[in-house]
Structure formats: structure tokens, C-alpha cells
PDB file of N, CA and C in Angstrom:
ATOM      1  N   ASP A  13       0.707 -10.007  -9.825  1.00 40.00           N
ATOM      2  CA  ASP A  13      -0.030  -9.627  -8.691  1.00 40.00           C
ATOM      3  C   ASP A  13       0.511 -11.098  -7.908  1.00 40.00           C
ATOM      4  N   ILE A  14       0.625 -10.740  -6.484  1.00 42.00           N
ATOM      5  CA  ILE A  14       1.111 -11.691  -5.554  1.00 42.00           C
ATOM      6  C   ILE A  14      -0.263 -11.539  -4.506  1.00 42.00           C
ATOM      7  N   ASP A  15      -0.989 -12.851  -4.454  1.00 44.00           N
ATOM      8  CA  ASP A  15      -1.897 -13.363  -3.668  1.00 44.00           C
ATOM      9  C   ASP A  15      -1.743 -14.274  -2.319  1.00 44.00           C
ATOM     10  N   ASN A  16      -0.942 -13.918  -1.425  1.00 40.00           N
ATOM     11  CA  ASN A  16      -0.567 -14.779  -0.304  1.00 40.00           C
ATOM     12  C   ASN A  16      -1.031 -14.366   1.028  1.00 40.00           C
ATOM     13  N   GLU A  17      -2.784 -15.282   1.219  1.00 39.00           N
ATOM     14  CA  GLU A  17      -3.081 -14.974   2.453  1.00 39.00           C
ATOM     15  C   GLU A  17      -2.437 -15.451   3.607  1.00 39.00           C
ATOM     16  N   THR A  18      -1.470 -16.397   3.294  1.00 40.00           N
ATOM     17  CA  THR A  18      -1.162 -17.190   4.696  1.00 40.00           C
ATOM     18  C   THR A  18       0.383 -16.406   4.835  1.00 40.00           C
ATOM     19  N   ASP A  19       1.079 -15.606   4.510  1.00 44.00           N
ATOM     20  CA  ASP A  19       2.240 -15.017   4.989  1.00 44.00           C
ATOM     21  C   ASP A  19       1.812 -13.917   6.197  1.00 44.00           C
ATOM     22  N   VAL A  20       2.733 -14.183   6.873  1.00 48.00           N
ATOM     23  CA  VAL A  20       2.453 -13.059   8.177  1.00 48.00           C
ATOM     24  C   VAL A  20       3.782 -12.529   8.481  1.00 48.00           C
ATOM     25  N   GLY A  21       3.869 -11.447   8.640  1.00 53.00           N
ATOM     26  CA  GLY A  21       5.216 -10.416   9.210  1.00 53.00           C
ATOM     27  C   GLY A  21       5.198  -9.258   8.089  1.00 53.00           C
ATOM     28  N   ASP A  22       6.334  -8.778   8.438  1.00 53.00           N
ATOM     29  CA  ASP A  22       6.728  -7.492   7.605  1.00 53.00           C
ATOM     30  C   ASP A  22       7.256  -7.829   6.163  1.00 53.00           C
ATOM     31  N   ASP A  23       6.532  -7.055   5.237  1.00 54.00           N
ATOM     32  CA  ASP A  23       6.863  -7.129   4.034  1.00 54.00           C
ATOM     33  C   ASP A  23       7.399  -6.075   3.226  1.00 54.00           C
ATOM     34  N   ASP A  24       8.349  -5.858   2.326  1.00 53.00           N
ATOM     35  CA  ASP A  24       8.699  -4.887   1.567  1.00 53.00           C
ATOM     36  C   ASP A  24       8.961  -5.416   0.044  1.00 53.00           C
ATOM     37  N   ILE A  25       8.106  -4.869  -0.731  1.00 57.00           N
ATOM     38  CA  ILE A  25       8.190  -5.362  -2.131  1.00 57.00           C
ATOM     39  C   ILE A  25       8.495  -4.032  -3.266  1.00 57.00           C
ATOM     40  N   ASP A  26       9.661  -4.310  -3.806  1.00 51.00           N
ATOM     41  CA  ASP A  26      10.190  -3.047  -4.871  1.00 51.00           C
ATOM     42  C   ASP A  26       9.592  -3.234  -5.982  1.00 51.00           C
ATOM     43  N   ASN A  27       8.831  -2.150  -6.415  1.00 50.00           N
ATOM     44  CA  ASN A  27       8.295  -2.172  -8.031  1.00 50.00           C
ATOM     45  C   ASN A  27       7.222  -3.194  -8.025  1.00 50.00           C
ATOM     46  N   GLY A  28       6.415  -3.241  -7.047  1.00 50.00           N
ATOM     47  CA  GLY A  28       5.512  -4.157  -6.506  1.00 50.00           C
ATOM     48  C   GLY A  28       4.105  -3.495  -7.580  1.00 50.00           C
ATOM     49  N   VAL A  29       3.485  -4.470  -7.683  1.00 50.00           N
ATOM     50  CA  VAL A  29       1.981  -3.905  -8.421  1.00 50.00           C
ATOM     51  C   VAL A  29       0.627  -4.223  -7.545  1.00 50.00           C
ATOM     52  N   SER A  30       0.477  -5.253  -6.952  1.00 56.00           N
ATOM     53  CA  SER A  30      -0.386  -5.680  -6.020  1.00 56.00           C
ATOM     54  C   SER A  30      -0.173  -6.891  -5.027  1.00 56.00           C
ATOM     55  N   PHE A  31      -0.199  -6.697  -3.946  1.00 57.00           N
ATOM     56  CA  PHE A  31      -0.143  -7.775  -3.079  1.00 57.00           C
ATOM     57  C   PHE A  31      -1.311  -8.100  -1.887  1.00 57.00           C
ATOM     58  N   LEU A  32      -1.157  -9.062  -1.134  1.00 60.00           N
ATOM     59  CA  LEU A  32      -2.093  -9.294  -0.403  1.00 60.00           C
ATOM     60  C   LEU A  32      -1.219 -10.211   0.971  1.00 60.00           C
ATOM     61  N   PHE A  33      -1.158  -9.221   2.141  1.00 64.00           N
ATOM     62  CA  PHE A  33      -0.273  -9.960   3.263  1.00 64.00           C
ATOM     63  C   PHE A  33      -0.844  -9.461   4.399  1.00 64.00           C
ATOM     64  N   THR A  34      -0.675 -10.158   5.568  1.00 70.00           N
ATOM     65  CA  THR A  34      -1.165  -9.320   6.869  1.00 70.00           C
ATOM     66  C   THR A  34       0.647  -8.974   7.504  1.00 70.00           C
ATOM     67  N   GLY A  35       0.488  -8.078   8.537  1.00 78.00           N
ATOM     68  CA  GLY A  35       1.649  -7.561   9.010  1.00 78.00           C
ATOM     69  C   GLY A  35       1.704  -5.952   8.411  1.00 78.00           C
ATOM     70  N   ASN A  36       2.982  -5.574   8.712  1.00 82.00           N
ATOM     71  CA  ASN A  36       3.410  -4.324   7.719  1.00 82.00           C
ATOM     72  C   ASN A  36       3.954  -4.375   6.543  1.00 82.00           C
ATOM     73  N   ASP A  37       3.236  -3.901   5.653  1.00 79.00           N
ATOM     74  CA  ASP A  37       3.576  -4.148   4.109  1.00 79.00           C
ATOM     75  C   ASP A  37       3.861  -2.578   3.622  1.00 79.00           C
ATOM     76  N   THR A  38       4.861  -2.730   2.880  1.00 80.00           N
ATOM     77  CA  THR A  38       5.204  -1.440   2.060  1.00 80.00           C
ATOM     78  C   THR A  38       5.520  -1.775   0.594  1.00 80.00           C
ATOM     79  N   ILE A  39       4.988  -0.992  -0.340  1.00 78.00           N
ATOM     80  CA  ILE A  39       5.498  -1.002  -1.862  1.00 78.00           C
ATOM     81  C   ILE A  39       6.112   0.244  -2.335  1.00 78.00           C
ATOM     82  N   VAL A  40       7.504   0.016  -2.901  1.00 80.00           N
ATOM     83  CA  VAL A  40       8.579   1.209  -3.180  1.00 80.00           C
ATOM     84  C   VAL A  40       8.246   0.891  -4.627  1.00 80.00           C
ATOM     85  N   SER A  41       7.899   1.811  -5.321  1.00 76.00           N
ATOM     86  CA  SER A  41       7.255   1.557  -6.798  1.00 76.00           C
ATOM     87  C   SER A  41       7.858   2.453  -7.597  1.00 76.00           C
ATOM     88  N   ALA A  42       8.046   1.670  -9.060  1.00 73.00           N
ATOM     89  CA  ALA A  42       8.692   2.794 -10.219  1.00 73.00           C
ATOM     90  C   ALA A  42       7.277   3.114 -10.790  1.00 73.00           C
ATOM     91  N   LEU A  43       7.251   3.824 -11.937  1.00 77.00           N
ATOM     92  CA  LEU A  43       6.185   4.378 -12.439  1.00 77.00           C
ATOM     93  C   LEU A  43       5.204   3.360 -12.832  1.00 77.00           C
ATOM     94  N   GLY A  44       3.825   3.805 -12.791  1.00 79.00           N
ATOM     95  CA  GLY A  44       2.751   2.817 -12.941  1.00 79.00           C
ATOM     96  C   GLY A  44       1.511   3.036 -11.757  1.00 79.00           C
ATOM     97  N   ASP A  45       0.802   2.252 -11.933  1.00 81.00           N
ATOM     98  CA  ASP A  45      -0.366   2.020 -10.913  1.00 81.00           C
ATOM     99  C   ASP A  45       0.069   0.928  -9.776  1.00 81.00           C
ATOM    100  N   ASP A  46       0.068   1.152  -8.654  1.00 80.00           N
ATOM    101  CA  ASP A  46       0.223   0.580  -7.386  1.00 80.00           C
ATOM    102  C   ASP A  46      -0.558   0.452  -6.593  1.00 80.00           C
ATOM    103  N   THR A  47      -0.990  -1.064  -6.205  1.00 79.00           N
ATOM    104  CA  THR A  47      -2.367  -1.342  -5.286  1.00 79.00           C
ATOM    105  C   THR A  47      -1.913  -2.347  -4.293  1.00 79.00           C
ATOM    106  N   LEU A  48      -2.040  -1.612  -3.031  1.00 80.00           N
ATOM    107  CA  LEU A  48      -1.549  -2.234  -1.622  1.00 80.00           C
ATOM    108  C   LEU A  48      -2.679  -2.913  -0.964  1.00 80.00           C
ATOM    109  N   ARG A  49      -3.067  -4.420  -0.739  1.00 78.00           N
ATOM    110  CA  ARG A  49      -4.242  -4.950  -0.223  1.00 78.00           C
ATOM    111  C   ARG A  49      -3.463  -5.146   1.070  1.00 78.00           C
ATOM    112  N   GLY A  50      -3.719  -4.271   2.173  1.00 75.00           N
ATOM    113  CA  GLY A  50      -3.421  -4.922   3.557  1.00 75.00           C
ATOM    114  C   GLY A  50      -3.971  -5.119   4.478  1.00 75.00           C
ATOM    115  N   TYR A  51      -3.627  -6.280   5.269  1.00 75.00           N
ATOM    116  CA  TYR A  51      -4.686  -6.624   6.500  1.00 75.00           C
ATOM    117  C   TYR A  51      -3.918  -6.447   7.678  1.00 75.00           C
ATOM    118  N   GLY A  52      -4.392  -5.542   8.280  1.00 78.00           N
ATOM    119  CA  GLY A  52      -3.714  -5.339   9.669  1.00 78.00           C
ATOM    120  C   GLY A  52      -2.174  -5.144   9.305  1.00 78.00           C
ATOM    121  N   GLY A  53      -1.669  -4.254  10.468  1.00 83.00           N
ATOM    122  CA  GLY A  53      -0.570  -3.703  10.295  1.00 83.00           C
ATOM    123  C   GLY A  53      -0.475  -2.253   9.782  1.00 83.00           C
ATOM    124  N   ASP A  54       0.880  -1.566   9.617  1.00 86.00           N
ATOM    125  CA  ASP A  54       1.040  -0.514   8.462  1.00 86.00           C
ATOM    126  C   ASP A  54       1.090  -0.762   7.282  1.00 86.00           C
ATOM    127  N   ASP A  55       0.575  -0.106   6.468  1.00 84.00           N
ATOM    128  CA  ASP A  55       0.562  -0.401   5.294  1.00 84.00           C
ATOM    129  C   ASP A  55       0.971   1.011   4.219  1.00 84.00           C
ATOM    130  N   ILE A  56       1.956   0.675   3.641  1.00 84.00           N
ATOM    131  CA  ILE A  56       2.381   2.006   3.202  1.00 84.00           C
ATOM    132  C   ILE A  56       2.413   1.895   1.402  1.00 84.00           C
ATOM    133  N   VAL A  57       2.541   2.729   0.760  1.00 83.00           N
ATOM    134  CA  VAL A  57       2.775   2.692  -0.814  1.00 83.00           C
ATOM    135  C   VAL A  57       3.634   3.983  -0.892  1.00 83.00           C
ATOM    136  N   LEU A  58       5.018   3.916  -1.489  1.00 84.00           N
ATOM    137  CA  LEU A  58       5.758   4.951  -1.779  1.00 84.00           C
ATOM    138  C   LEU A  58       5.548   5.150  -3.619  1.00 84.00           C
ATOM    139  N   GLY A  59       4.590   5.856  -3.879  1.00 80.00           N
ATOM    140  CA  GLY A  59       4.488   5.806  -5.224  1.00 80.00           C
ATOM    141  C   GLY A  59       5.322   6.792  -6.096  1.00 80.00           C
ATOM    142  N   MET A  60       5.451   6.310  -7.356  1.00 80.00           N
ATOM    143  CA  MET A  60       5.959   7.443  -8.415  1.00 80.00           C
ATOM    144  C   MET A  60       4.612   7.960  -9.240  1.00 80.00           C
ATOM    145  N   GLY A  61       4.867   8.046 -10.563  1.00 79.00           N
ATOM    146  CA  GLY A  61       3.600   8.404 -11.057  1.00 79.00           C
ATOM    147  C   GLY A  61       2.878   7.218 -11.385  1.00 79.00           C
ATOM    148  N   GLY A  62       1.597   7.398 -11.378  1.00 82.00           N
ATOM    149  CA  GLY A  62       0.646   6.391 -11.352  1.00 82.00           C
ATOM    150  C   GLY A  62      -0.429   6.591 -10.621  1.00 82.00           C
ATOM    151  N   ASN A  63      -1.380   5.776 -10.676  1.00 84.00           N
ATOM    152  CA  ASN A  63      -2.478   5.618  -9.620  1.00 84.00           C
ATOM    153  C   ASN A  63      -2.201   4.997  -8.191  1.00 84.00           C
ATOM    154  N   ASP A  64      -1.999   5.144  -6.967  1.00 83.00           N
ATOM    155  CA  ASP A  64      -1.696   4.441  -6.046  1.00 83.00           C
ATOM    156  C   ASP A  64      -2.809   4.203  -5.109  1.00 83.00           C
ATOM    157  N   LEU A  65      -3.030   2.978  -4.761  1.00 82.00           N
ATOM    158  CA  LEU A  65      -4.192   2.698  -3.887  1.00 82.00           C
ATOM    159  C   LEU A  65      -3.587   1.882  -2.905  1.00 82.00           C
ATOM    160  N   VAL A  66      -4.331   2.001  -1.386  1.00 83.00           N
ATOM    161  CA  VAL A  66      -4.313   1.242  -0.155  1.00 83.00           C
ATOM    162  C   VAL A  66      -5.650   0.852   0.309  1.00 83.00           C
ATOM    163  N   TYR A  67      -5.690  -0.252   0.182  1.00 80.00           N
ATOM    164  CA  TYR A  67      -6.970  -1.118   1.110  1.00 80.00           C
ATOM    165  C   TYR A  67      -6.330  -1.549   2.459  1.00 80.00           C
ATOM    166  N   GLY A  68      -6.517  -0.593   3.314  1.00 77.00           N
ATOM    167  CA  GLY A  68      -6.140  -0.884   4.595  1.00 77.00           C
ATOM    168  C   GLY A  68      -7.009  -1.468   5.510  1.00 77.00           C
ATOM    169  N   ASP A  69      -6.580  -2.294   6.585  1.00 78.00           N
ATOM    170  CA  ASP A  69      -7.856  -2.574   7.371  1.00 78.00           C
ATOM    171  C   ASP A  69      -7.065  -1.838   8.912  1.00 78.00           C
ATOM    172  N   ALA A  70      -7.328  -2.666   9.752  1.00 81.00           N
ATOM    173  CA  ALA A  70      -6.572  -1.794  10.901  1.00 81.00           C
ATOM    174  C   ALA A  70      -5.186  -1.431  11.043  1.00 81.00           C
ATOM    175  N   GLY A  71      -4.848  -0.443  11.333  1.00 83.00           N
ATOM    176  CA  GLY A  71      -3.457  -0.054  11.211  1.00 83.00           C
ATOM    177  C   GLY A  71      -3.250   1.277  10.785  1.00 83.00           C
ATOM    178  N   ASN A  72      -2.079   1.899  10.837  1.00 87.00           N
ATOM    179  CA  ASN A  72      -1.733   3.304  10.169  1.00 87.00           C
ATOM    180  C   ASN A  72      -1.490   2.912   8.610  1.00 87.00           C
ATOM    181  N   ASP A  73      -2.529   3.523   7.756  1.00 84.00           N
ATOM    182  CA  ASP A  73      -2.290   3.493   6.223  1.00 84.00           C
ATOM    183  C   ASP A  73      -1.721   4.391   5.469  1.00 84.00           C
ATOM    184  N   GLU A  74      -1.057   4.552   4.675  1.00 85.00           N
ATOM    185  CA  GLU A  74      -0.569   5.653   4.045  1.00 85.00           C
ATOM    186  C   GLU A  74       0.193   5.329   2.663  1.00 85.00           C
ATOM    187  N   VAL A  75      -0.473   6.498   1.802  1.00 85.00           N
ATOM    188  CA  VAL A  75       0.190   6.749   0.287  1.00 85.00           C
ATOM    189  C   VAL A  75       0.737   7.950   0.385  1.00 85.00           C
ATOM    190  N   ASN A  76       2.338   7.386  -0.245  1.00 85.00           N
ATOM    191  CA  ASN A  76       3.064   8.982  -0.427  1.00 85.00           C
ATOM    192  C   ASN A  76       3.117   8.858  -1.834  1.00 85.00           C
ATOM    193  N   GLY A  77       2.248   9.341  -2.705  1.00 81.00           N
ATOM    194  CA  GLY A  77       2.040   9.613  -4.151  1.00 81.00           C
ATOM    195  C   GLY A  77       2.570  10.545  -4.752  1.00 81.00           C
ATOM    196  N   ASN A  78       2.922  10.465  -6.122  1.00 82.00           N
ATOM    197  CA  ASN A  78       3.526  11.463  -6.793  1.00 82.00           C
ATOM    198  C   ASN A  78       2.365  11.778  -8.006  1.00 82.00           C
ATOM    199  N   LEU A  79       2.815  11.920  -9.162  1.00 84.00           N
ATOM    200  CA  LEU A  79       1.509  12.141 -10.342  1.00 84.00           C
ATOM    201  C   LEU A  79       0.519  11.174 -10.334  1.00 84.00           C
ATOM    202  N   GLY A  80      -0.750  11.542 -10.607  1.00 84.00           N
ATOM    203  CA  GLY A  80      -1.714  10.250 -10.346  1.00 84.00           C
ATOM    204  C   GLY A  80      -2.693  10.650  -9.324  1.00 84.00           C
ATOM    205  N   ASN A  81      -3.694   9.746  -9.183  1.00 86.00           N
ATOM    206  CA  ASN A  81      -4.716   9.751  -8.264  1.00 86.00           C
ATOM    207  C   ASN A  81      -4.626   8.883  -7.247  1.00 86.00           C
ATOM    208  N   ASP A  82      -4.512   9.527  -6.022  1.00 83.00           N
ATOM    209  CA  ASP A  82      -3.952   8.410  -4.850  1.00 83.00           C
ATOM    210  C   ASP A  82      -5.110   8.449  -3.762  1.00 83.00           C
ATOM    211  N   THR A  83      -4.979   7.127  -3.562  1.00 84.00           N
ATOM    212  CA  THR A  83      -6.320   6.654  -2.635  1.00 84.00           C
ATOM    213  C   THR A  83      -5.925   5.753  -1.436  1.00 84.00           C
ATOM    214  N   VAL A  84      -6.583   6.235  -0.336  1.00 84.00           N
ATOM    215  CA  VAL A  84      -6.634   5.106   0.805  1.00 84.00           C
ATOM    216  C   VAL A  84      -7.890   4.799   1.414  1.00 84.00           C
ATOM    217  N   HIS A  85      -8.125   3.596   1.222  1.00 82.00           N
ATOM    218  CA  HIS A  85      -9.509   2.884   2.089  1.00 82.00           C
ATOM    219  C   HIS A  85      -9.039   2.348   3.080  1.00 82.00           C
ATOM    220  N   GLY A  86      -9.054   3.376   4.326  1.00 79.00           N
ATOM    221  CA  GLY A  86      -8.587   3.032   5.694  1.00 79.00           C
ATOM    222  C   GLY A  86      -9.625   2.333   6.294  1.00 79.00           C
ATOM    223  N   GLY A  87      -9.256   1.254   7.361  1.00 79.00           N
ATOM    224  CA  GLY A  87     -10.012   0.873   8.464  1.00 79.00           C
ATOM    225  C   GLY A  87      -9.631   1.610   9.904  1.00 79.00           C
ATOM    226  N   GLN A  88      -9.516   1.183  11.119  1.00 84.00           N
ATOM    227  CA  GLN A  88      -9.444   1.508  12.086  1.00 84.00           C
ATOM    228  C   GLN A  88      -7.872   2.041  12.048  1.00 84.00           C
ATOM    229  N   GLY A  89      -7.712   3.306  12.760  1.00 85.00           N
ATOM    230  CA  GLY A  89      -6.294   3.911  12.930  1.00 85.00           C
ATOM    231  C   GLY A  89      -6.092   5.054  12.100  1.00 85.00           C
ATOM    232  N   THR A  90      -4.909   5.873  11.870  1.00 84.00           N
ATOM    233  CA  THR A  90      -4.603   6.542  11.099  1.00 84.00           C
ATOM    234  C   THR A  90      -4.149   6.757   9.704  1.00 84.00           C
ATOM    235  N   ASP A  91      -4.916   7.342   8.980  1.00 81.00           N
ATOM    236  CA  ASP A  91      -4.616   7.076   7.351  1.00 81.00           C
ATOM    237  C   ASP A  91      -4.204   8.266   6.817  1.00 81.00           C
ATOM    238  N   PHE A  92      -3.087   8.205   6.098  1.00 80.00           N
ATOM    239  CA  PHE A  92      -2.747   9.673   5.183  1.00 80.00           C
ATOM    240  C   PHE A  92      -2.772   9.422   3.673  1.00 80.00           C
ATOM    241  N   VAL A  93      -2.793  10.436   3.074  1.00 82.00           N
ATOM    242  CA  VAL A  93      -2.570  10.689   1.688  1.00 82.00           C
ATOM    243  C   VAL A  93      -1.634  11.567   1.144  1.00 82.00           C
ATOM    244  N   ARG A  94      -0.822  11.750   0.895  1.00 80.00           N
ATOM    245  CA  ARG A  94       0.248  12.708   0.579  1.00 80.00           C
ATOM    246  C   ARG A  94       0.607  12.579  -0.866  1.00 80.00           C
ATOM    247  N   GLY A  95      -0.241  13.431  -1.573  1.00 76.00           N
ATOM    248  CA  GLY A  95      -0.332  13.348  -3.204  1.00 76.00           C
ATOM    249  C   GLY A  95       0.759  14.304  -3.576  1.00 76.00           C
ATOM    250  N   GLY A  96       1.014  13.910  -4.958  1.00 68.00           N
ATOM    251  CA  GLY A  96       1.995  14.643  -5.521  1.00 68.00           C
ATOM    252  C   GLY A  96       1.388  15.961  -6.850  1.00 68.00           C
TER     253      GLY A  96
END
């Protein structure tokens, strides 16, 4: 897990499990459960098999899931779930 509340900007993490940043955040995942805790900005999980979850705040939040249960807890903005 990466918990860094002071990082500001756009972040991309490959094979990430969990992180907490401001700005536009993306997880490009391998198999497994992925959680993105985004604060502000557009937050995206590109998931493989597993349960993928986005806790979004303001911004357009999105989960592109494969097998598994995929969820977006969104705030203001347009939020999408594309399940497998």
C-alpha cells in the first residue's frame, strides 16, 4: 500500500494495490484486487481479474474491470463502471 497524502499531480502505478493521491490517478493492474483512493481529479482503475474499487472524490472516476466485482464510490463528476 502507498499512502501519500502530500503528493499532488498525475500518478500512474502499474500493478498497484492501493494508493492515495490528489490529481489524476491511474492503476493498470495485474490479477488481484485493486483499490484506488483518489482525492480530486480523474481516477481510473484498468483491472484484470479481481475485485476493483475506486473511492473517488470530485472528478470523473472510472473502473474498467474484468472478472470480479467492480465498484465506484464517486463524488461530484461523471463516474463509470465497465464490468467484465
